[in-house]
Coordinates of N, CA and C in Angstrom, one line a residue:
X1 N 6.4 -4.5 -18.5 CA 7.8 -3.5 -17.2 C 7.1 -2.3 -16.6
X2 N 7.1 -1.2 -16.1 CA 6.3 -0.6 -15.4 C 7.5 0.5 -15.3
X3 N 6.6 1.7 -15.0 CA 7.7 3.3 -14.7 C 6.8 3.5 -13.1
X4 N 7.7 3.5 -12.1 CA 7.1 3.6 -10.7 C 8.1 4.7 -10.3
X5 N 7.6 5.6 -9.4 CA 8.4 6.1 -8.2 C 7.6 6.2 -7.1
X6 N 8.5 7.4 -5.9 CA 6.9 7.5 -5.0 C 8.0 8.1 -4.0
X7 N 7.4 8.6 -2.8 CA 7.5 9.4 -1.8 C 7.2 9.1 -0.7
X8 N 8.0 8.8 0.6 CA 7.3 8.6 1.4 C 7.9 9.3 2.5
X9 N 7.4 10.1 3.2 CA 7.4 11.8 4.5 C 6.4 11.3 5.5
X10 N 7.7 11.9 6.6 CA 7.1 11.9 8.0 C 6.1 12.0 8.1
X11 N 5.1 13.3 7.4 CA 4.4 14.7 7.9 C 4.6 15.5 8.6
X12 N 3.4 16.5 9.1 CA 4.4 17.1 10.1 C 3.5 17.2 11.6
X13 N 2.8 15.9 12.3 CA 2.9 15.6 13.3 C 3.7 13.9 13.8
X14 N 4.3 13.9 13.3 CA 4.9 13.0 13.6 C 6.3 13.3 14.1
X15 N 7.4 12.3 14.8 CA 8.3 12.6 14.7 C 9.4 11.7 14.2
X16 N 8.8 10.3 13.8 CA 9.3 9.1 13.4 C 8.4 8.7 11.9
X17 N 8.9 8.0 10.8 CA 8.0 7.6 9.8 C 8.0 6.3 10.2
X18 N 6.8 5.5 10.3 CA 6.4 4.2 10.5 C 5.9 3.6 9.1
X19 N 6.1 4.5 7.9 CA 5.3 3.9 6.9 C 7.0 3.5 6.2
X20 N 7.1 2.3 5.4 CA 8.1 1.7 4.7 C 7.8 1.6 2.7
X21 N 8.7 1.0 2.3 CA 8.4 1.2 0.4 C 9.1 0.0 0.5
X22 N 9.0 -0.2 -0.5 CA 9.9 -1.5 -1.2 C 9.4 -1.0 -2.8
X23 N 10.6 -1.0 -3.7 CA 10.1 -1.1 -5.0 C 11.1 -1.5 -5.9
X24 N 10.6 -3.2 -6.6 CA 11.6 -3.5 -8.2 C 10.7 -4.0 -9.5
X25 N 10.8 -3.0 -10.2 CA 10.7 -3.5 -11.7 C 11.7 -4.4 -11.9
X26 N 12.6 -5.0 -11.3 CA 13.1 -6.5 -12.0 C 12.8 -7.5 -11.6
X27 N 13.1 -8.5 -11.7 CA 12.6 -10.0 -11.2 C 13.0 -10.1 -9.9
X28 N 12.4 -10.5 -9.6 CA 12.8 -10.8 -7.7 C 11.7 -11.9 -7.9
X29 N 12.6 -13.3 -8.1 CA 12.6 -14.7 -8.1 C 11.3 -14.9 -9.4
X30 N 10.5 -15.8 -9.1 CA 9.8 -16.1 -10.1 C 8.5 -14.6 -10.2
X31 N 8.7 -13.1 -9.7 CA 7.8 -12.6 -9.8 C 8.6 -11.5 -10.4
X32 N 7.7 -11.1 -11.5 CA 8.3 -9.9 -12.8 C 8.7 -8.7 -11.8
X33 N 8.4 -8.3 -11.0 CA 8.5 -7.3 -10.5 C 7.3 -6.9 -9.0
X34 N 7.9 -6.0 -8.2 CA 6.6 -6.0 -6.7 C 7.5 -4.9 -6.7
X35 N 5.9 -4.2 -5.9 CA 5.5 -2.9 -5.2 C 4.5 -3.6 -3.9
X36 N 5.2 -3.1 -2.9 CA 5.1 -2.7 -1.3 C 5.1 -1.6 -0.5
X37 N 3.7 -1.8 0.3 CA 4.0 -0.5 0.9 C 2.6 -1.0 2.5
X38 N 4.0 -0.4 3.5 CA 3.7 -0.7 4.5 C 3.6 -0.1 6.2
X39 N 2.5 0.1 6.7 CA 2.6 1.5 7.1 C 2.2 0.5 8.6
X40 N 3.2 1.0 9.6 CA 3.3 0.0 11.1 C 2.7 0.9 12.2
X41 N 2.4 0.1 12.8 CA 1.6 0.6 14.5 C 2.2 0.1 15.4
X42 N 1.7 0.9 16.1 CA 2.1 0.7 18.1 C 3.3 1.2 18.4
X43 N 3.9 1.2 19.5 CA 5.0 2.5 19.9 C 6.2 2.7 18.8
X44 N 6.5 3.9 18.9 CA 7.4 4.7 17.5 C 8.6 3.6 17.3
X45 N 9.0 3.0 17.9 CA 10.0 1.9 18.0 C 9.4 0.9 17.2
X46 N 8.1 0.3 17.5 CA 7.5 -0.7 17.2 C 7.2 -1.1 16.0
X47 N 6.3 0.1 15.4 CA 5.6 0.6 14.6 C 7.1 0.5 12.6
X48 N 8.0 1.2 13.5 CA 8.8 1.3 12.6 C 9.6 0.1 12.4
X49 N 9.1 -0.6 13.5 CA 10.2 -1.7 13.0 C 9.6 -3.3 12.2
X50 N 7.8 -3.2 13.0 CA 7.1 -3.9 12.2 C 7.0 -4.0 10.6
X51 N 6.6 -2.3 9.9 CA 6.2 -2.0 8.2 C 7.7 -2.5 7.7
X52 N 9.3 -2.1 8.4 CA 9.9 -2.2 7.7 C 10.5 -3.6 7.9
X53 N 10.4 -4.3 8.7 CA 11.1 -6.1 9.1 C 9.8 -6.8 7.8
X54 N 8.6 -6.3 7.8 CA 7.9 -7.7 7.2 C 7.9 -7.1 5.6
X55 N 8.7 -6.4 4.8 CA 9.5 -5.4 3.7 C 9.9 -6.7 3.5
X56 N 11.0 -6.4 4.9 CA 12.4 -7.5 4.7 C 12.2 -8.5 4.9
X57 N 11.0 -9.4 5.7 CA 10.8 -10.9 5.7 C 10.6 -11.2 4.2
X58 N 9.4 -10.5 3.9 CA 9.0 -10.8 2.4 C 9.9 -10.6 0.8
X59 N 10.4 -9.8 1.7 CA 11.0 -9.8 0.0 C 12.5 -10.9 0.0
X60 N 12.9 -11.5 1.1 CA 13.8 -12.1 1.3 C 13.8 -13.8 1.2
X61 N 12.3 -13.7 1.6 CA 11.5 -15.0 1.5 C 11.4 -15.2 -0.6
X62 N 11.0 -14.6 -1.1 CA 10.2 -14.5 -2.4 C 11.5 -15.2 -3.4
X63 N 12.3 -14.8 -3.3 CA 13.3 -15.8 -4.4 C 13.6 -17.2 -4.3
X64 N 13.5 -17.7 -3.0 CA 13.4 -18.8 -2.4 C 12.4 -20.1 -2.6
X65 N 11.4 -19.1 -2.7 CA 9.7 -19.6 -3.4 C 10.0 -21.0 -4.0
X66 N 9.5 -21.7 -3.7 CA 9.6 -22.9 -4.5 C 8.1 -23.1 -5.4
X67 N 6.9 -22.1 -4.7 CA 5.9 -21.3 -5.9 C 6.3 -21.2 -6.9
X68 N 5.2 -21.3 -8.2 CA 5.4 -20.4 -9.0 C 4.1 -19.6 -9.6
X69 N 3.2 -19.3 -8.8 CA 1.6 -18.9 -8.9 C 2.3 -17.7 -7.9
X70 N 2.0 -15.8 -8.8 CA 2.4 -14.8 -7.8 C 1.4 -15.4 -6.6
X71 N 0.2 -15.5 -6.4 CA -0.5 -15.5 -5.5 C 0.0 -16.5 -3.9
X72 N 0.1 -17.7 -4.4 CA 1.0 -18.7 -4.0 C 1.8 -18.2 -3.3
X73 N 2.9 -17.7 -3.8 CA 3.9 -17.1 -3.4 C 3.4 -16.0 -1.9
X74 N 3.2 -15.1 -2.5 CA 2.7 -13.8 -1.8 C 2.0 -14.7 -0.4
X75 N 1.1 -15.3 -0.7 CA 0.6 -16.4 0.5 C 1.4 -16.5 1.3
X76 N 2.5 -17.3 1.1 CA 3.1 -17.7 2.3 C 3.8 -17.1 2.5
X77 N 4.5 -15.6 1.8 CA 6.0 -15.1 2.1 C 4.8 -14.1 3.5
X78 N 3.5 -13.9 2.9 CA 3.1 -13.2 4.0 C 2.9 -13.4 5.1
X79 N 2.2 -14.9 5.2 CA 2.3 -15.9 6.9 C 2.9 -15.8 7.0
X80 N 4.6 -16.1 6.5 CA 5.8 -16.1 7.4 C 6.0 -14.6 8.1
X81 N 5.8 -13.7 7.2 CA 6.4 -12.4 7.5 C 5.2 -12.1 9.5
X82 N 3.8 -13.0 9.2 CA 3.0 -12.2 10.2 C 3.7 -13.5 11.2
X83 N 3.7 -14.2 11.3 CA 4.3 -15.6 12.1 C 5.6 -15.1 13.0
X84 N 6.2 -14.4 12.7 CA 8.2 -14.0 13.0 C 7.4 -12.2 13.5
X85 N 6.4 -12.1 13.0 CA 6.2 -10.7 13.6 C 5.7 -11.0 14.7
X86 N 4.4 -11.6 14.8 CA 4.0 -11.7 15.8 C 4.5 -12.3 17.4
X87 N 6.0 -13.5 16.8 CA 6.5 -14.4 17.4 C 7.3 -13.4 18.4
X88 N 8.0 -12.6 17.8 CA 8.7 -11.3 18.4 C 7.9 -9.8 19.2
X89 N 6.4 -9.8 19.1 CA 5.5 -8.8 20.0 C 4.9 -9.6 20.7
X90 N 5.1 -10.6 20.9 CA 4.8 -11.3 22.3 C 6.3 -12.2 23.2
X91 N 7.2 -12.4 22.5 CA 8.7 -12.1 23.5 C 9.1 -11.0 23.5
X92 N 9.1 -9.9 23.4 CA 10.1 -8.8 23.6 C 8.8 -8.0 23.6
X93 N 9.4 -7.2 25.6 CA 7.6 -6.3 25.5 C 8.0 -4.9 25.1
X94 N 9.1 -4.2 24.0 CA 9.3 -3.5 23.6 C 8.8 -3.6 22.3
X95 N 8.1 -4.6 21.5 CA 7.7 -5.0 20.8 C 6.3 -5.1 20.7
X96 N 6.0 -5.1 21.7 CA 4.1 -5.3 21.9 C 3.2 -4.9 21.4
X97 N 2.3 -5.4 20.7 CA 1.1 -4.6 20.1 C 1.6 -4.3 18.5
X98 N 2.5 -4.5 18.6 CA 3.7 -4.1 17.1 C 3.0 -4.8 15.8
X99 N 2.2 -4.5 14.4 CA 1.5 -4.5 13.7 C 2.1 -4.2 12.2
X100 N 1.6 -4.1 11.0 CA 1.3 -3.5 10.4 C 0.6 -3.6 9.0
X101 N 0.4 -2.9 8.3 CA -0.6 -2.6 7.0 C 0.0 -3.8 6.0
X102 N -0.1 -4.1 5.0 CA 0.6 -4.0 4.0 C -0.8 -3.6 1.9
X103 N 0.1 -3.4 1.2 CA -0.3 -4.1 0.3 C 0.6 -4.4 -0.6
X104 N 0.9 -5.4 -1.2 CA 1.6 -5.7 -1.8 C 1.4 -5.8 -4.2
X105 N 1.8 -5.4 -4.8 CA 1.0 -5.1 -6.2 C 2.0 -6.2 -7.3
X106 N 1.8 -6.9 -7.7 CA 2.7 -7.3 -9.2 C 1.8 -7.3 -11.0
X107 N 2.9 -6.8 -11.6 CA 2.4 -6.5 -12.7 C 2.8 -7.7 -13.6
X108 N 1.4 -8.2 -14.2 CA 1.8 -9.5 -15.3 C 1.4 -9.5 -16.7
X109 N 2.0 -8.5 -17.1 CA 1.6 -8.4 -18.5 C 0.7 -7.1 -18.0
X110 N -0.7 -7.5 -18.9 CA -2.0 -6.7 -18.5 C -2.7 -6.9 -17.5
X111 N -2.4 -7.6 -16.4 CA -2.7 -8.0 -14.9 C -2.4 -7.7 -14.3
X112 N -3.0 -7.0 -13.1 CA -2.1 -6.6 -12.2 C -2.5 -7.7 -11.0
X113 N -1.8 -8.0 -10.4 CA -2.0 -9.1 -9.0 C -1.9 -8.1 -7.6
X114 N -3.0 -8.2 -7.1 CA -2.8 -7.2 -5.9 C -3.4 -8.1 -3.9
X115 N -2.4 -8.1 -3.4 CA -2.4 -8.3 -2.0 C -2.9 -6.8 -1.2
X116 N -3.6 -7.6 -0.4 CA -4.2 -6.1 1.2 C -4.6 -6.3 2.3
X117 N -3.4 -6.4 3.2 CA -4.0 -6.9 4.5 C -4.1 -5.0 5.0
X118 N -5.3 -4.3 6.0 CA -5.0 -3.2 6.9 C -5.9 -2.1 5.9
X119 N -5.3 -1.3 6.4 CA -6.0 -0.1 5.5 C -5.2 0.9 4.1
X120 N -4.4 0.3 4.1 CA -3.6 1.1 3.2 C -4.5 0.9 1.7
X121 N -4.0 1.4 0.8 CA -4.9 1.0 -0.3 C -4.0 1.3 -1.8
X122 N -5.0 0.3 -2.8 CA -4.2 0.6 -4.3 C -5.3 0.9 -4.7
X123 N -5.8 1.9 -5.5 CA -6.0 2.5 -6.5 C -6.0 2.4 -8.0
X124 N -6.5 2.0 -9.1 CA -6.5 2.2 -10.4 C -7.2 3.4 -10.7
X125 N -6.3 4.4 -11.6 CA -6.5 5.5 -12.3 C -7.0 5.7 -13.8
X126 N -7.9 5.7 -14.3 CA -8.0 6.1 -15.7 C -9.1 6.5 -16.2
X127 N -8.6 7.8 -16.7 CA -10.3 8.6 -17.6 C -10.4 9.0 -17.3
X128 N -9.7 9.9 -15.9 CA -9.7 10.6 -15.0 C -11.0 10.4 -14.2
X129 N -10.9 8.9 -13.5 CA -11.7 8.3 -12.5 C -10.5 7.8 -12.2
X130 N -11.1 7.6 -10.3 CA -9.7 6.3 -9.7 C -10.8 5.4 -8.9
X131 N -10.7 4.3 -8.8 CA -11.4 3.5 -8.2 C -10.3 2.9 -7.4
X132 N -11.1 2.8 -6.2 CA -10.2 1.8 -5.3 C -10.4 0.2 -5.4
X133 N -9.3 -0.4 -5.6 CA -9.4 -2.1 -5.8 C -9.1 -2.8 -4.5
X134 N -8.6 -2.2 -3.1 CA -8.1 -3.2 -2.3 C -9.6 -2.7 -1.2
X135 N -10.3 -2.9 -0.6 CA -10.6 -3.0 0.9 C -10.1 -2.8 2.0
X136 N -10.5 -2.1 2.8 CA -9.8 -1.8 4.0 C -10.3 -2.8 5.0
X137 N -9.6 -3.4 5.8 CA -10.1 -3.9 7.5 C -10.0 -3.0 7.8
X138 N -10.9 -2.4 8.2 CA -10.7 -1.5 9.5 C -12.3 -1.6 10.1
X139 N -12.0 -0.9 11.3 CA -13.7 -0.7 12.0 C -14.7 0.3 11.8
X140 N -14.1 1.0 10.6 CA -15.2 2.2 10.4 C -15.5 1.6 9.2
X141 N -14.6 1.2 8.2 CA -15.4 0.2 6.7 C -15.8 -0.7 7.0
X142 N -16.0 -1.3 8.0 CA -17.3 -2.8 8.3 C -18.2 -2.0 9.0
X143 N -18.2 -1.5 9.5 CA -19.6 -0.2 9.7 C -19.8 0.6 8.1
X144 N -19.3 1.1 7.4 CA -19.6 1.0 6.4 C -20.3 0.3 5.9
X145 N -19.6 -1.1 5.9 CA -20.2 -1.9 5.0 C -21.8 -2.5 5.4
X146 N -21.7 -2.4 6.4 CA -22.8 -3.5 7.3 C -24.5 -1.8 7.1
X147 N -23.8 -0.9 6.9 CA -24.8 0.4 6.9 C -25.0 0.8 8.1
X148 N -24.3 0.7 9.1 CA -24.6 1.4 10.5 C -23.8 2.9 10.2
X149 N -23.3 3.2 9.7 CA -22.6 4.4 9.2 C -22.9 4.7 7.9
X150 N -22.6 6.0 7.3 CA -21.9 6.2 5.8 C -20.4 7.3 5.7
X151 N -20.3 6.8 4.8 CA -18.8 7.6 4.4 C -18.5 9.1 4.7
X152 N -19.3 9.8 5.1 CA -19.4 11.0 5.6 C -18.9 11.2 6.9
X153 N -20.0 10.4 8.2 CA -19.9 10.2 9.3 C -18.8 8.9 9.8
X154 N -18.0 8.8 8.7 CA -16.7 7.9 8.9 C -15.7 8.4 9.2
X155 N -15.6 9.8 8.5 CA -14.4 10.6 8.0 C -14.4 11.3 9.5
X156 N -14.9 11.7 10.4 CA -15.0 11.9 11.9 C -15.0 11.1 13.3
X157 N -15.0 9.6 12.6 CA -15.7 8.9 13.8 C -14.5 8.8 14.5
X158 N -14.8 8.4 16.1 CA -13.1 8.3 16.7 C -12.9 6.7 17.2
X159 N -13.5 6.0 15.9 CA -12.9 4.7 15.6 C -12.5 5.2 14.5
X160 N -11.9 5.3 13.8 CA -11.5 5.9 12.6 C -10.5 5.6 11.8
X161 N -9.4 4.6 13.2 CA -7.9 4.3 12.9 C -7.7 3.0 13.5
X162 N -9.4 2.5 13.6 CA -8.9 1.5 14.1 C -8.7 0.4 13.1
X163 N -7.5 -0.5 13.0 CA -7.5 -1.7 12.0 C -8.1 -3.2 12.5
X164 N -8.6 -3.7 11.5 CA -9.2 -5.0 11.8 C -8.3 -6.1 11.5
X165 N -7.5 -5.8 10.7 CA -6.4 -7.0 10.0 C -5.0 -6.1 10.0
X166 N -4.0 -7.2 10.2 CA -2.7 -6.3 10.2 C -1.8 -7.5 10.0
X167 N -0.9 -7.2 9.5 CA 0.3 -8.2 9.6 C 1.5 -8.0 11.1
X168 N 1.6 -9.4 11.9 CA 2.1 -9.6 12.8 C 1.0 -9.1 14.1
X169 N 0.0 -8.9 13.9 CA -0.8 -8.1 15.4 C -1.4 -9.5 15.7
X170 N -2.1 -10.7 15.0 CA -2.7 -11.5 15.5 C -1.4 -13.0 15.0
X171 N -1.8 -14.5 15.8 CA -1.7 -15.6 15.4 C -1.3 -15.8 14.1
X172 N -2.4 -15.5 13.6 CA -2.6 -15.4 11.7 C -3.4 -14.2 11.2
X173 N -3.3 -14.4 9.9 CA -3.4 -13.2 9.2 C -3.9 -13.8 8.1
X174 N -4.5 -13.0 7.3 CA -5.4 -13.6 5.7 C -5.0 -11.8 5.2
X175 N -4.7 -12.3 3.9 CA -4.6 -11.1 2.7 C -5.4 -11.6 1.6
X176 N -6.4 -10.2 1.3 CA -6.9 -10.3 0.3 C -6.6 -10.4 -0.9
X177 N -6.8 -10.8 -2.1 CA -6.0 -10.7 -3.6 C -7.2 -10.3 -4.5
X178 N -6.6 -9.3 -5.3 CA -7.8 -8.7 -6.3 C -6.3 -8.9 -7.3
X179 N -7.8 -9.1 -8.5 CA -6.9 -9.3 -9.6 C -7.8 -8.0 -10.7
X180 N -6.4 -7.1 -11.2 CA -7.3 -5.7 -12.2 C -6.5 -6.3 -13.5
X181 N -7.4 -5.9 -14.6 CA -7.0 -5.5 -15.9 C -6.6 -4.1 -16.0
X182 N -5.2 -4.1 -16.3 CA -4.8 -2.6 -16.8 C -4.4 -2.1 -18.3
X183 N -4.6 -1.3 -18.7 CA -4.5 -0.6 -19.8 C -3.1 0.3 -19.8
X184 N -2.6 0.4 -20.9 CA -1.3 1.2 -21.3 C -1.5 3.3 -20.4
X185 N -2.5 3.6 -20.8 CA -2.8 4.7 -20.1 C -3.6 4.7 -18.6
X186 N -3.6 3.5 -17.8 CA -3.4 3.3 -16.7 C -2.0 3.5 -15.7
X187 N -2.8 4.6 -14.6 CA -2.0 4.5 -13.7 C -1.6 3.9 -12.2
X188 N -1.8 2.9 -11.4 CA -1.4 2.9 -10.7 C -1.3 3.7 -9.1
X189 N -2.1 3.9 -8.1 CA -1.8 4.6 -6.8 C -2.3 3.5 -5.4
X190 N -0.8 3.6 -5.0 CA -1.0 3.0 -4.0 C -0.3 4.1 -2.6
X191 N -1.0 4.2 -1.2 CA -0.8 4.9 -0.6 C -1.2 4.5 0.8
X192 N -0.4 5.0 2.0 CA -0.8 4.7 3.0 C -2.1 6.1 3.8
X193 N -2.8 5.4 4.1 CA -4.0 6.8 5.3 C -3.8 8.0 5.4
X194 N -2.4 8.1 5.4 CA -1.6 9.8 5.5 C -1.8 10.2 4.3
X195 N -2.1 9.7 3.4 CA -2.5 10.3 2.5 C -4.1 10.9 2.0
X196 N -4.9 9.6 1.8 CA -6.6 9.7 1.8 C -7.2 10.2 3.2
X197 N -6.4 10.4 4.4 CA -7.4 11.2 5.1 C -6.8 12.5 5.4
X198 N -5.8 12.7 4.1 CA -5.7 14.1 4.0 C -6.0 14.7 2.9
X199 N -6.8 14.0 2.6 CA -7.1 14.4 0.3 C -8.8 13.8 0.5
X200 N -9.4 14.5 -0.7 CA -10.7 13.9 -1.3 C -10.1 13.1 -2.7
X201 N -10.3 12.1 -3.0 CA -10.2 11.8 -4.5 C -10.0 12.9 -5.5
X202 N -11.0 13.8 -5.3 CA -10.7 15.0 -6.2 C -9.5 15.7 -6.9
X203 N -8.9 15.4 -5.3 CA -8.0 16.9 -5.0 C -6.9 15.6 -5.3
X204 N -6.6 14.2 -5.5 CA -5.9 13.6 -5.3 C -5.3 13.1 -7.4
X205 N -6.6 13.1 -8.4 CA -6.9 13.1 -9.0 C -6.9 14.2 -10.0
X206 N -6.9 15.6 -9.6 CA -6.4 16.7 -9.8 C -4.4 16.6 -10.4
X207 N -4.3 16.3 -9.3 CA -2.7 16.6 -9.2 C -1.9 15.9 -10.4
X208 N -2.7 14.7 -10.3 CA -1.9 13.2 -10.7 C -2.2 13.8 -12.6
X209 N -3.1 14.1 -13.0 CA -3.0 14.4 -14.3 C -2.7 16.0 -14.6
X210 N -2.0 17.1 -13.6 CA -1.7 18.2 -13.6 C -0.1 18.3 -14.2
X211 N 0.3 17.5 -13.1 CA 1.8 17.7 -13.1 C 2.5 16.9 -14.3
X212 N 3.1 17.4 -14.6 CA 4.4 17.1 -16.1 C 4.7 15.3 -15.7
X213 N 4.7 15.1 -14.8 CA 5.6 13.3 -14.4 C 4.8 12.8 -13.2
X214 N 5.4 11.8 -13.1 CA 4.7 11.2 -11.7 C 5.3 11.3 -10.8
X215 N 6.9 11.6 -11.0 CA 7.9 11.9 -10.2 C 7.3 13.1 -9.4
X216 N 6.5 14.6 -10.3 CA 6.2 15.5 -9.8 C 4.6 15.1 -9.1
X217 N 4.6 14.5 -9.6 CA 2.9 14.1 -9.1 C 3.3 13.8 -7.4
X218 N 3.8 12.1 -7.2 CA 3.9 12.2 -5.6 C 4.7 12.9 -5.0
X219 N 5.1 13.9 -5.5 CA 6.1 15.0 -4.1 C 4.6 16.2 -3.9
X220 N 4.0 16.1 -5.0 CA 3.2 17.2 -5.5 C 2.1 16.8 -4.0
X221 N 1.5 15.7 -4.2 CA 0.4 15.0 -3.2 C 0.8 14.9 -1.8
X222 N 2.3 14.7 -1.7 CA 2.7 14.5 -0.7 C 2.7 16.1 0.1
X223 N 3.1 17.3 -0.7 CA 3.1 18.8 -0.6 C 2.0 19.3 0.2
X224 N 0.7 18.3 -0.4 CA -0.8 18.7 -0.3 C -1.6 18.7 1.0
X225 N -1.0 17.0 1.3 CA -1.0 16.5 2.2 C -0.7 17.1 4.0
X226 N 0.7 17.4 3.4 CA 0.7 18.4 4.7 C 0.5 19.5 4.7
X227 N -0.1 20.5 3.5 CA -0.4 21.6 3.6 C -1.8 21.6 4.1
X228 N -2.3 20.3 4.6 CA -4.0 20.0 4.7 C -4.0 19.3 6.3
X229 N -2.8 19.6 6.6 CA -2.6 18.9 8.1 C -1.0 18.2 8.4
X230 N -0.7 17.5 7.2 CA 0.2 16.1 7.5 C 0.1 15.6 9.1
X231 N -1.3 14.9 9.3 CA -1.4 14.6 10.7 C -0.7 13.2 10.7
X232 N 0.0 12.3 9.9 CA 0.5 11.0 10.1 C 1.5 11.4 9.0
X233 N 2.4 10.0 9.1 CA 3.3 10.1 7.3 C 2.6 9.7 6.4
X234 N 3.3 10.2 5.0 CA 2.5 10.0 4.2 C 3.2 9.3 3.2
X235 N 3.0 8.2 2.5 CA 3.4 7.8 1.5 C 2.8 7.2 0.6
X236 N 3.1 7.7 -1.2 CA 2.6 6.8 -2.1 C 3.6 6.5 -3.3
X237 N 3.2 6.1 -4.1 CA 3.3 5.0 -4.7 C 2.4 5.2 -6.1
X238 N 3.3 5.6 -7.0 CA 2.4 6.0 -8.4 C 3.4 4.7 -9.5
X239 N 2.7 4.2 -10.4 CA 3.4 3.2 -11.6 C 2.6 3.7 -12.6
X240 N 2.7 3.3 -14.1 CA 2.4 2.6 -14.9 C 2.5 1.7 -15.2
X241 N 1.9 1.2 -16.3 CA 2.4 0.1 -17.3 C 3.1 0.5 -18.1
X242 N 4.3 -0.1 -19.1 CA 4.8 0.8 -19.9 C 4.3 -0.1 -21.1
X243 N 4.3 0.7 -22.4 CA 3.5 -0.1 -23.6 C 4.9 -0.6 -24.3
X244 N 4.7 -1.5 -25.0 CA 6.4 -2.4 -26.3 C 6.7 -1.3 -26.6
X245 N 6.6 -0.4 -26.6 CA 7.4 0.6 -27.7 C 8.1 1.4 -26.5
X246 N 7.8 1.4 -25.1 CA 8.2 2.7 -24.4 C 9.2 1.7 -23.6
X247 N 9.0 0.4 -23.6 CA 10.0 -0.6 -23.1 C 11.4 -0.6 -23.9
X248 N 10.7 -1.1 -25.3 CA 12.1 -1.3 -26.2 C 13.2 0.0 -26.1
X249 N 12.2 1.1 -26.3 CA 13.3 2.4 -26.2 C 14.2 2.2 -25.0
X250 N 13.5 2.1 -23.6 CA 14.3 2.4 -22.6 C 15.3 1.2 -22.4
X251 N 15.1 0.4 -23.4 CA 16.2 -1.3 -23.2 C 17.8 -0.6 -24.3

């Protein structure tokens, strides 16, 4: 079982929140739980629609999945969401060019299965360290990996927000999958780039460990990101695996 909380905020500069979040700690089809975060792109109408519709399609398709393996399930439903969004984008000019990032996470006992497309991120926080699990699909991330620029140069690069892979932006897309061992004291952080573009890792860690609860930490992270400029929508999910004792107590 998981303890989960989240906050999604429009930020200081935008008028519409194009981020969408979905959380269930109860089974959804063959999955025991599911955390989803999507950050839409395109015009105001299109970006909002893309993130919301991607999550709607994924969560409606999972219960009917014939597969039992989480990776196979997520692969298929993400492909379905991509096809439907792309078909909408090419058939309706109002949605032309839309797409969305996606992070999906499912906790199976002491294993976390993560799917990622785009530059929204999942981090694992353990013993006062924060490690990015997902791999950004972005122009600057590829330049960093190739050694063309360093991380400091990437922060202010003019193409910083150009993503190279998204749900709905191309006829086909592929999610990267990651497998993570999780311990009872670990904290899982999923966020849109509205958080990580405004706060350094050290600032995020400080808030997570200083606040009394994860819900307060979510709220404080969003508040701090807004105070640092709030240039984009900000969405934060925090989760931690419950011990067997905590799980029994909740029951």
